[in-house]
Short mmCIF file of the C-alpha atoms (twelve columns), coordinates in Angstrom:
data_MODEL
# 
_entry.id   MODEL 
# 
loop_
_atom_site.group_PDB 
_atom_site.id 
_atom_site.type_symbol 
_atom_site.label_atom_id 
_atom_site.label_alt_id 
_atom_site.label_comp_id 
_atom_site.label_asym_id 
_atom_site.label_seq_id 
_atom_site.Cartn_x 
_atom_site.Cartn_y 
_atom_site.Cartn_z 
_atom_site.pdbx_PDB_model_num 
ATOM 1   C CA . UNK A 1   78.593 67.714  87.568  1 
ATOM 2   C CA . UNK A 2   75.052 69.050  86.272  1 
ATOM 3   C CA . UNK A 3   71.720 68.019  86.077  1 
ATOM 4   C CA . UNK A 4   70.989 67.692  82.727  1 
ATOM 5   C CA . UNK A 5   67.000 67.403  81.765  1 
ATOM 6   C CA . UNK A 6   65.136 66.683  78.071  1 
ATOM 7   C CA . UNK A 7   61.420 66.161  77.333  1 
ATOM 8   C CA . UNK A 8   61.051 64.693  80.485  1 
ATOM 9   C CA . UNK A 9   57.086 62.564  80.273  1 
ATOM 10  C CA . UNK A 10  56.087 60.700  82.763  1 
ATOM 11  C CA . UNK A 11  52.670 59.086  82.859  1 
ATOM 12  C CA . UNK A 12  51.242 56.955  86.121  1 
ATOM 13  C CA . UNK A 13  49.646 53.920  84.678  1 
ATOM 14  C CA . UNK A 14  49.950 54.369  81.473  1 
ATOM 15  C CA . UNK A 15  47.251 52.124  79.407  1 
ATOM 16  C CA . UNK A 16  44.716 51.860  81.892  1 
ATOM 17  C CA . UNK A 17  41.326 54.153  83.119  1 
ATOM 18  C CA . UNK A 18  43.322 55.787  86.074  1 
ATOM 19  C CA . UNK A 19  46.405 56.859  84.001  1 
ATOM 20  C CA . UNK A 20  47.764 60.363  85.181  1 
ATOM 21  C CA . UNK A 21  50.632 62.936  83.167  1 
ATOM 22  C CA . UNK A 22  52.298 64.063  85.973  1 
ATOM 23  C CA . UNK A 23  54.741 65.373  83.903  1 
ATOM 24  C CA . UNK A 24  54.771 66.724  80.662  1 
ATOM 25  C CA . UNK A 25  57.759 66.978  77.981  1 
ATOM 26  C CA . UNK A 26  59.845 68.854  80.744  1 
ATOM 27  C CA . UNK A 27  63.195 70.349  80.034  1 
ATOM 28  C CA . UNK A 28  65.792 71.965  81.739  1 
ATOM 29  C CA . UNK A 29  69.328 72.077  82.825  1 
ATOM 30  C CA . UNK A 30  71.473 72.588  86.486  1 
ATOM 31  C CA . UNK A 31  75.066 74.090  86.188  1 
ATOM 32  C CA . UNK A 32  77.409 73.137  89.273  1 
ATOM 33  C CA . UNK A 33  77.156 75.232  92.534  1 
ATOM 34  C CA . UNK A 34  73.565 76.601  91.510  1 
ATOM 35  C CA . UNK A 35  71.046 76.519  94.079  1 
ATOM 36  C CA . UNK A 36  67.843 76.198  92.470  1 
ATOM 37  C CA . UNK A 37  64.036 76.363  94.119  1 
ATOM 38  C CA . UNK A 38  61.767 74.217  92.889  1 
ATOM 39  C CA . UNK A 39  57.785 76.002  93.053  1 
ATOM 40  C CA . UNK A 40  54.398 74.912  91.935  1 
ATOM 41  C CA . UNK A 41  50.951 74.976  93.624  1 
ATOM 42  C CA . UNK A 42  50.186 70.671  94.902  1 
ATOM 43  C CA . UNK A 43  49.630 68.357  92.261  1 
ATOM 44  C CA . UNK A 44  52.086 70.410  89.705  1 
ATOM 45  C CA . UNK A 45  55.121 67.486  89.558  1 
ATOM 46  C CA . UNK A 46  57.312 68.470  92.014  1 
ATOM 47  C CA . UNK A 47  58.199 65.168  94.043  1 
ATOM 48  C CA . UNK A 48  57.815 63.395  90.903  1 
ATOM 49  C CA . UNK A 49  60.015 65.225  89.352  1 
ATOM 50  C CA . UNK A 50  63.114 64.714  92.115  1 
ATOM 51  C CA . UNK A 51  62.768 61.380  91.777  1 
ATOM 52  C CA . UNK A 52  63.885 61.111  88.174  1 
ATOM 53  C CA . UNK A 53  66.896 62.940  88.632  1 
ATOM 54  C CA . UNK A 54  68.141 60.131  90.891  1 
ATOM 55  C CA . UNK A 55  66.573 57.306  88.949  1 
ATOM 56  C CA . UNK A 56  63.755 56.796  91.778  1 
ATOM 57  C CA . UNK A 57  61.538 56.475  88.806  1 
ATOM 58  C CA . UNK A 58  61.821 55.797  85.379  1 
ATOM 59  C CA . UNK A 59  60.901 58.566  82.500  1 
ATOM 60  C CA . UNK A 60  57.689 57.023  80.277  1 
ATOM 61  C CA . UNK A 61  59.555 59.148  77.978  1 
ATOM 62  C CA . UNK A 62  62.617 61.740  77.804  1 
ATOM 63  C CA . UNK A 63  66.076 61.597  79.000  1 
ATOM 64  C CA . UNK A 64  67.796 62.514  82.282  1 
ATOM 65  C CA . UNK A 65  71.914 63.293  82.157  1 
ATOM 66  C CA . UNK A 66  74.048 63.804  85.072  1 
ATOM 67  C CA . UNK A 67  77.382 64.418  84.157  1 
ATOM 68  C CA . UNK A 68  76.708 64.211  80.821  1 
ATOM 69  C CA . UNK A 69  75.143 60.585  80.935  1 
ATOM 70  C CA . UNK A 70  72.314 59.053  80.683  1 
ATOM 71  C CA . UNK A 71  70.805 57.515  83.835  1 
ATOM 72  C CA . UNK A 72  69.387 55.275  82.044  1 
ATOM 73  C CA . UNK A 73  71.967 54.405  79.767  1 
ATOM 74  C CA . UNK A 74  73.182 50.157  79.854  1 
ATOM 75  C CA . UNK A 75  75.678 49.610  82.399  1 
ATOM 76  C CA . UNK A 76  75.034 52.751  83.957  1 
ATOM 77  C CA . UNK A 77  75.052 52.313  87.974  1 
ATOM 78  C CA . UNK A 78  72.247 54.379  89.724  1 
ATOM 79  C CA . UNK A 79  73.424 53.218  93.351  1 
ATOM 80  C CA . UNK A 80  76.814 55.102  92.177  1 
ATOM 81  C CA . UNK A 81  74.185 57.732  91.134  1 
ATOM 82  C CA . UNK A 82  72.694 57.920  93.789  1 
ATOM 83  C CA . UNK A 83  75.602 59.122  96.083  1 
ATOM 84  C CA . UNK A 84  76.338 61.821  93.697  1 
ATOM 85  C CA . UNK A 85  72.538 62.990  93.404  1 
ATOM 86  C CA . UNK A 86  71.433 62.595  97.372  1 
ATOM 87  C CA . UNK A 87  67.874 62.888  97.917  1 
ATOM 88  C CA . UNK A 88  66.163 63.940  101.051 1 
ATOM 89  C CA . UNK A 89  62.766 63.400  100.909 1 
ATOM 90  C CA . UNK A 90  59.627 65.765  103.149 1 
ATOM 91  C CA . UNK A 91  59.605 64.455  106.676 1 
ATOM 92  C CA . UNK A 92  62.973 62.356  106.439 1 
ATOM 93  C CA . UNK A 93  62.767 61.836  109.947 1 
ATOM 94  C CA . UNK A 94  60.777 58.456  109.536 1 
ATOM 95  C CA . UNK A 95  62.946 57.132  107.987 1 
ATOM 96  C CA . UNK A 96  65.428 57.172  110.365 1 
ATOM 97  C CA . UNK A 97  65.802 54.432  112.485 1 
ATOM 98  C CA . UNK A 98  68.961 53.338  113.776 1 
ATOM 99  C CA . UNK A 99  70.040 53.036  117.184 1 
ATOM 100 C CA . UNK A 100 72.118 56.556  118.267 1 
ATOM 101 C CA . UNK A 101 72.907 58.839  115.901 1 
ATOM 102 C CA . UNK A 102 75.747 58.180  115.026 1 
ATOM 103 C CA . UNK A 103 74.697 54.814  113.464 1 
ATOM 104 C CA . UNK A 104 72.009 56.716  111.481 1 
ATOM 105 C CA . UNK A 105 74.683 58.626  109.662 1 
ATOM 106 C CA . UNK A 106 77.146 55.672  109.073 1 
ATOM 107 C CA . UNK A 107 74.736 53.306  107.487 1 
ATOM 108 C CA . UNK A 108 74.505 54.482  104.462 1 
ATOM 109 C CA . UNK A 109 79.217 55.052  104.124 1 
ATOM 110 C CA . UNK A 110 79.440 51.229  105.780 1 
ATOM 111 C CA . UNK A 111 76.669 50.148  103.034 1 
ATOM 112 C CA . UNK A 112 79.528 51.697  100.265 1 
ATOM 113 C CA . UNK A 113 82.341 49.276  102.364 1 
ATOM 114 C CA . UNK A 114 84.073 52.093  103.160 1 
ATOM 115 C CA . UNK A 115 87.063 50.467  106.215 1 
ATOM 116 C CA . UNK A 116 85.557 51.773  108.901 1 
ATOM 117 C CA . UNK A 117 88.415 55.449  109.689 1 
ATOM 118 C CA . UNK A 118 86.320 56.430  106.827 1 
ATOM 119 C CA . UNK A 119 82.887 56.316  107.982 1 
ATOM 120 C CA . UNK A 120 83.777 58.096  111.163 1 
ATOM 121 C CA . UNK A 121 85.618 60.638  108.986 1 
ATOM 122 C CA . UNK A 122 82.586 61.029  107.394 1 
ATOM 123 C CA . UNK A 123 79.943 60.717  109.787 1 
ATOM 124 C CA . UNK A 124 81.965 63.780  111.902 1 
ATOM 125 C CA . UNK A 125 82.272 65.750  108.751 1 
ATOM 126 C CA . UNK A 126 77.793 65.301  107.670 1 
ATOM 127 C CA . UNK A 127 76.944 66.078  111.706 1 
ATOM 128 C CA . UNK A 128 79.716 69.466  111.643 1 
ATOM 129 C CA . UNK A 129 78.237 70.399  108.178 1 
ATOM 130 C CA . UNK A 130 74.470 70.179  109.045 1 
ATOM 131 C CA . UNK A 131 74.930 71.822  112.799 1 
ATOM 132 C CA . UNK A 132 74.813 68.871  114.892 1 
ATOM 133 C CA . UNK A 133 77.277 69.102  118.514 1 
ATOM 134 C CA . UNK A 134 79.481 65.963  118.729 1 
ATOM 135 C CA . UNK A 135 77.438 65.097  122.243 1 
ATOM 136 C CA . UNK A 136 74.605 64.473  120.499 1 
ATOM 137 C CA . UNK A 137 75.777 61.877  118.080 1 
ATOM 138 C CA . UNK A 138 75.897 58.584  120.908 1 
ATOM 139 C CA . UNK A 139 72.795 59.987  121.454 1 
ATOM 140 C CA . UNK A 140 69.013 58.119  120.250 1 
ATOM 141 C CA . UNK A 141 67.781 59.862  117.191 1 
ATOM 142 C CA . UNK A 142 64.263 59.770  118.816 1 
ATOM 143 C CA . UNK A 143 65.312 61.803  121.764 1 
ATOM 144 C CA . UNK A 144 65.844 64.914  119.740 1 
ATOM 145 C CA . UNK A 145 63.670 67.797  118.605 1 
ATOM 146 C CA . UNK A 146 62.591 67.609  115.382 1 
ATOM 147 C CA . UNK A 147 64.821 70.640  114.151 1 
ATOM 148 C CA . UNK A 148 67.768 67.695  115.743 1 
ATOM 149 C CA . UNK A 149 66.243 64.697  113.721 1 
ATOM 150 C CA . UNK A 150 65.467 66.593  110.343 1 
ATOM 151 C CA . UNK A 151 68.808 67.853  110.616 1 
ATOM 152 C CA . UNK A 152 70.057 63.741  111.592 1 
ATOM 153 C CA . UNK A 153 67.986 62.598  108.037 1 
ATOM 154 C CA . UNK A 154 70.236 65.340  106.131 1 
ATOM 155 C CA . UNK A 155 72.800 64.355  107.898 1 
ATOM 156 C CA . UNK A 156 72.852 60.816  106.538 1 
ATOM 157 C CA . UNK A 157 72.569 61.517  103.197 1 
ATOM 158 C CA . UNK A 158 75.132 63.824  103.241 1 
ATOM 159 C CA . UNK A 159 77.298 60.905  104.375 1 
ATOM 160 C CA . UNK A 160 77.784 59.905  101.226 1 
ATOM 161 C CA . UNK A 161 79.110 62.782  100.032 1 
ATOM 162 C CA . UNK A 162 76.924 63.827  96.929  1 
ATOM 163 C CA . UNK A 163 77.938 66.121  94.578  1 
ATOM 164 C CA . UNK A 164 73.687 67.693  94.340  1 
ATOM 165 C CA . UNK A 165 71.937 67.857  97.604  1 
ATOM 166 C CA . UNK A 166 68.125 67.861  97.108  1 
ATOM 167 C CA . UNK A 167 65.650 68.248  99.317  1 
ATOM 168 C CA . UNK A 168 62.129 67.777  99.092  1 
ATOM 169 C CA . UNK A 169 60.564 70.312  102.238 1 
ATOM 170 C CA . UNK A 170 63.516 70.182  104.088 1 
ATOM 171 C CA . UNK A 171 62.100 72.460  106.959 1 
ATOM 172 C CA . UNK A 172 57.980 71.177  106.888 1 
ATOM 173 C CA . UNK A 173 56.858 70.426  110.394 1 
ATOM 174 C CA . UNK A 174 59.220 72.861  112.766 1 
ATOM 175 C CA . UNK A 175 59.204 75.621  114.653 1 
ATOM 176 C CA . UNK A 176 59.828 78.788  114.016 1 
ATOM 177 C CA . UNK A 177 63.341 78.205  115.438 1 
ATOM 178 C CA . UNK A 178 63.854 74.987  114.019 1 
ATOM 179 C CA . UNK A 179 63.291 75.708  110.741 1 
ATOM 180 C CA . UNK A 180 66.062 78.530  110.872 1 
ATOM 181 C CA . UNK A 181 67.803 76.087  112.165 1 
ATOM 182 C CA . UNK A 182 67.647 73.491  108.997 1 
ATOM 183 C CA . UNK A 183 67.469 76.276  106.691 1 
ATOM 184 C CA . UNK A 184 70.784 77.773  107.885 1 
ATOM 185 C CA . UNK A 185 72.049 74.773  107.881 1 
ATOM 186 C CA . UNK A 186 71.417 73.924  104.365 1 
ATOM 187 C CA . UNK A 187 72.515 77.147  103.245 1 
ATOM 188 C CA . UNK A 188 75.866 77.121  104.442 1 
ATOM 189 C CA . UNK A 189 76.341 73.513  102.187 1 
ATOM 190 C CA . UNK A 190 75.706 75.858  99.686  1 
ATOM 191 C CA . UNK A 191 78.112 78.060  99.895  1 
ATOM 192 C CA . UNK A 192 80.664 75.504  100.823 1 
ATOM 193 C CA . UNK A 193 80.308 75.074  97.129  1 
ATOM 194 C CA . UNK A 194 77.406 71.821  96.885  1 
ATOM 195 C CA . UNK A 195 74.641 72.099  94.542  1 
ATOM 196 C CA . UNK A 196 71.073 72.687  96.464  1 
ATOM 197 C CA . UNK A 197 68.031 72.038  94.552  1 
ATOM 198 C CA . UNK A 198 65.107 73.142  96.923  1 
ATOM 199 C CA . UNK A 199 61.142 72.461  96.670  1 
ATOM 200 C CA . UNK A 200 59.416 74.429  98.523  1 
ATOM 201 C CA . UNK A 201 56.460 76.021  99.955  1 
ATOM 202 C CA . UNK A 202 57.439 78.410  101.453 1 
ATOM 203 C CA . UNK A 203 57.685 81.320  98.806  1 
ATOM 204 C CA . UNK A 204 59.944 83.195  101.333 1 
ATOM 205 C CA . UNK A 205 62.377 80.983  101.981 1 
ATOM 206 C CA . UNK A 206 62.956 80.122  98.380  1 
ATOM 207 C CA . UNK A 207 63.334 84.010  97.351  1 
ATOM 208 C CA . UNK A 208 65.953 84.765  100.074 1 
ATOM 209 C CA . UNK A 209 67.903 81.408  99.350  1 
ATOM 210 C CA . UNK A 210 67.514 79.882  95.873  1 
ATOM 211 C CA . UNK A 211 69.571 81.748  93.080  1 
ATOM 212 C CA . UNK A 212 66.946 80.566  90.354  1 
ATOM 213 C CA . UNK A 213 63.741 79.281  89.853  1 
ATOM 214 C CA . UNK A 214 61.459 76.732  88.117  1 
ATOM 215 C CA . UNK A 215 58.090 76.960  88.241  1 
ATOM 216 C CA . UNK A 216 56.203 74.345  87.665  1 
ATOM 217 C CA . UNK A 217 52.256 74.137  86.153  1 
ATOM 218 C CA . UNK A 218 50.525 70.974  85.762  1 
ATOM 219 C CA . UNK A 219 53.669 69.232  84.608  1 
ATOM 220 C CA . UNK A 220 54.854 71.775  82.474  1 
ATOM 221 C CA . UNK A 221 57.569 73.995  83.548  1 
ATOM 222 C CA . UNK A 222 55.518 77.634  83.420  1 
ATOM 223 C CA . UNK A 223 58.404 79.268  84.244  1 
ATOM 224 C CA . UNK A 224 62.877 79.574  84.860  1 
ATOM 225 C CA . UNK A 225 64.106 82.551  86.604  1 
ATOM 226 C CA . UNK A 226 65.660 84.851  89.223  1 
ATOM 227 C CA . UNK A 227 63.202 84.842  92.195  1 
ATOM 228 C CA . UNK A 228 63.370 88.363  91.668  1 
ATOM 229 C CA . UNK A 229 62.544 88.156  87.441  1 
ATOM 230 C CA . UNK A 230 59.496 85.334  89.011  1 
ATOM 231 C CA . UNK A 231 58.339 87.382  91.934  1 
ATOM 232 C CA . UNK A 232 58.133 90.495  89.881  1 
ATOM 233 C CA . UNK A 233 55.339 89.070  87.248  1 
ATOM 234 C CA . UNK A 234 52.107 89.160  89.845  1 
ATOM 235 C CA . UNK A 235 50.015 88.629  86.991  1 
ATOM 236 C CA . UNK A 236 51.711 85.419  86.102  1 
ATOM 237 C CA . UNK A 237 52.173 84.452  90.164  1 
ATOM 238 C CA . UNK A 238 48.368 84.303  90.589  1 
ATOM 239 C CA . UNK A 239 47.144 82.547  87.773  1 
ATOM 240 C CA . UNK A 240 49.580 78.951  88.299  1 
ATOM 241 C CA . UNK A 241 48.013 79.028  92.564  1 
ATOM 242 C CA . UNK A 242 51.338 80.739  93.703  1 
ATOM 243 C CA . UNK A 243 51.867 84.156  96.202  1 
ATOM 244 C CA . UNK A 244 54.554 86.953  95.978  1 
ATOM 245 C CA . UNK A 245 56.406 87.268  99.353  1 
ATOM 246 C CA . UNK A 246 54.085 89.259  101.969 1 
ATOM 247 C CA . UNK A 247 57.447 91.643  101.749 1 
ATOM 248 C CA . UNK A 248 56.311 92.246  97.673  1 
ATOM 249 C CA . UNK A 249 52.655 92.753  98.928  1 
ATOM 250 C CA . UNK A 250 54.026 94.855  101.712 1 
ATOM 251 C CA . UNK A 251 56.127 96.533  99.081  1 
ATOM 252 C CA . UNK A 252 53.274 97.101  96.147  1 
ATOM 253 C CA . UNK A 253 50.756 98.413  99.265  1 
ATOM 254 C CA . UNK A 254 53.803 101.024 100.056 1 
ATOM 255 C CA . UNK A 255 53.749 102.092 96.805  1 
ATOM 256 C CA . UNK A 256 50.020 102.335 96.344  1 
ATOM 257 C CA . UNK A 257 50.627 105.095 99.598  1 
ATOM 258 C CA . UNK A 258 53.094 107.818 97.573  1 
ATOM 259 C CA . UNK A 259 56.089 106.227 99.053  1 
ATOM 260 C CA . UNK A 260 59.036 106.114 96.217  1 
ATOM 261 C CA . UNK A 261 60.420 102.398 96.617  1 
ATOM 262 C CA . UNK A 262 60.983 99.747  94.515  1 
ATOM 263 C CA . UNK A 263 58.248 96.775  94.132  1 
ATOM 264 C CA . UNK A 264 60.626 94.263  92.865  1 
ATOM 265 C CA . UNK A 265 62.329 93.515  96.862  1 
ATOM 266 C CA . UNK A 266 61.964 90.227  97.359  1 
ATOM 267 C CA . UNK A 267 64.198 89.801  100.544 1 
ATOM 268 C CA . UNK A 268 63.403 91.860  104.019 1 
ATOM 269 C CA . UNK A 269 67.179 93.291  104.089 1 
ATOM 270 C CA . UNK A 270 66.550 94.747  100.381 1 
ATOM 271 C CA . UNK A 271 62.889 96.224  102.420 1 
ATOM 272 C CA . UNK A 272 64.600 97.711  105.079 1 
ATOM 273 C CA . UNK A 273 67.133 99.625  103.209 1 
ATOM 274 C CA . UNK A 274 64.318 100.922 100.931 1 
ATOM 275 C CA . UNK A 275 62.042 101.927 103.437 1 
ATOM 276 C CA . UNK A 276 64.541 102.978 104.850 1 
ATOM 277 C CA . UNK A 277 65.380 104.679 102.552 1 
ATOM 278 C CA . UNK A 278 62.594 106.303 101.508 1 
ATOM 279 C CA . UNK A 279 62.111 107.595 105.108 1 
ATOM 280 C CA . UNK A 280 64.879 109.961 105.153 1 
ATOM 281 C CA . UNK A 281 63.327 111.448 102.276 1 
ATOM 282 C CA . UNK A 282 60.628 112.143 104.460 1 
ATOM 283 C CA . UNK A 283 57.629 109.826 102.876 1 
ATOM 284 C CA . UNK A 284 54.314 110.310 103.802 1 
ATOM 285 C CA . UNK A 285 52.922 108.579 106.270 1 
ATOM 286 C CA . UNK A 286 50.126 105.429 105.849 1 
ATOM 287 C CA . UNK A 287 46.975 106.665 106.642 1 
# 
């Protein structure tokens, strides 16, 4: 179920004195099974863009296609679209409102009018997918840790069985353990076949998880490529107001001090292998 955006422009308060262009001529295509990171400085249009992908916002101009069909064509059901393209907002736990975890995850499938046996199956499957143990399902969501509560919110979207899952800063505000748990579950969902679009300000996360990055800058696509391609362009990253993962700066510093290491490394695992290899060559000690 590919998603294609063609010449998308969105203007807030068009024609008024507070008119603001949030997106301008944005075009890209996401194929089935991709794990795409959407990055850019604050105010670059990331949140506006993802709200177009399941019809929460309507383009000022341009078109959005899901599975080959314009989502705004006459007769197209936005409700059906949102079952296919699930969107998890930043601080999604603020949307949790039911008395138990079970009821909250079941809310979406029940609204579809599905038989209770199907609802039960979906709740259990979604809970497993986000790493929630069965004994938590009958508890109040407000008794849970921040990481668990975030997973409840994600499970509520996953229970709709979307083909594409879009997440806006899903690990924001979590402690390191909660962050790792949430991101590991998202990675597992992608490995199960789900298309994932991840909005994040954390460059370490997108470098480790994503296969492809879309860089937004002032409402336009400034770059589209692999993490290695994007983060190896130091001047470009600085120009758009981002920073490369810390490991990139580390490898550049080692190179400056005489270590024969690659500088296009974007993950800790790669850096470890490079440093270990170079230590075997008796690299000079840093002073």
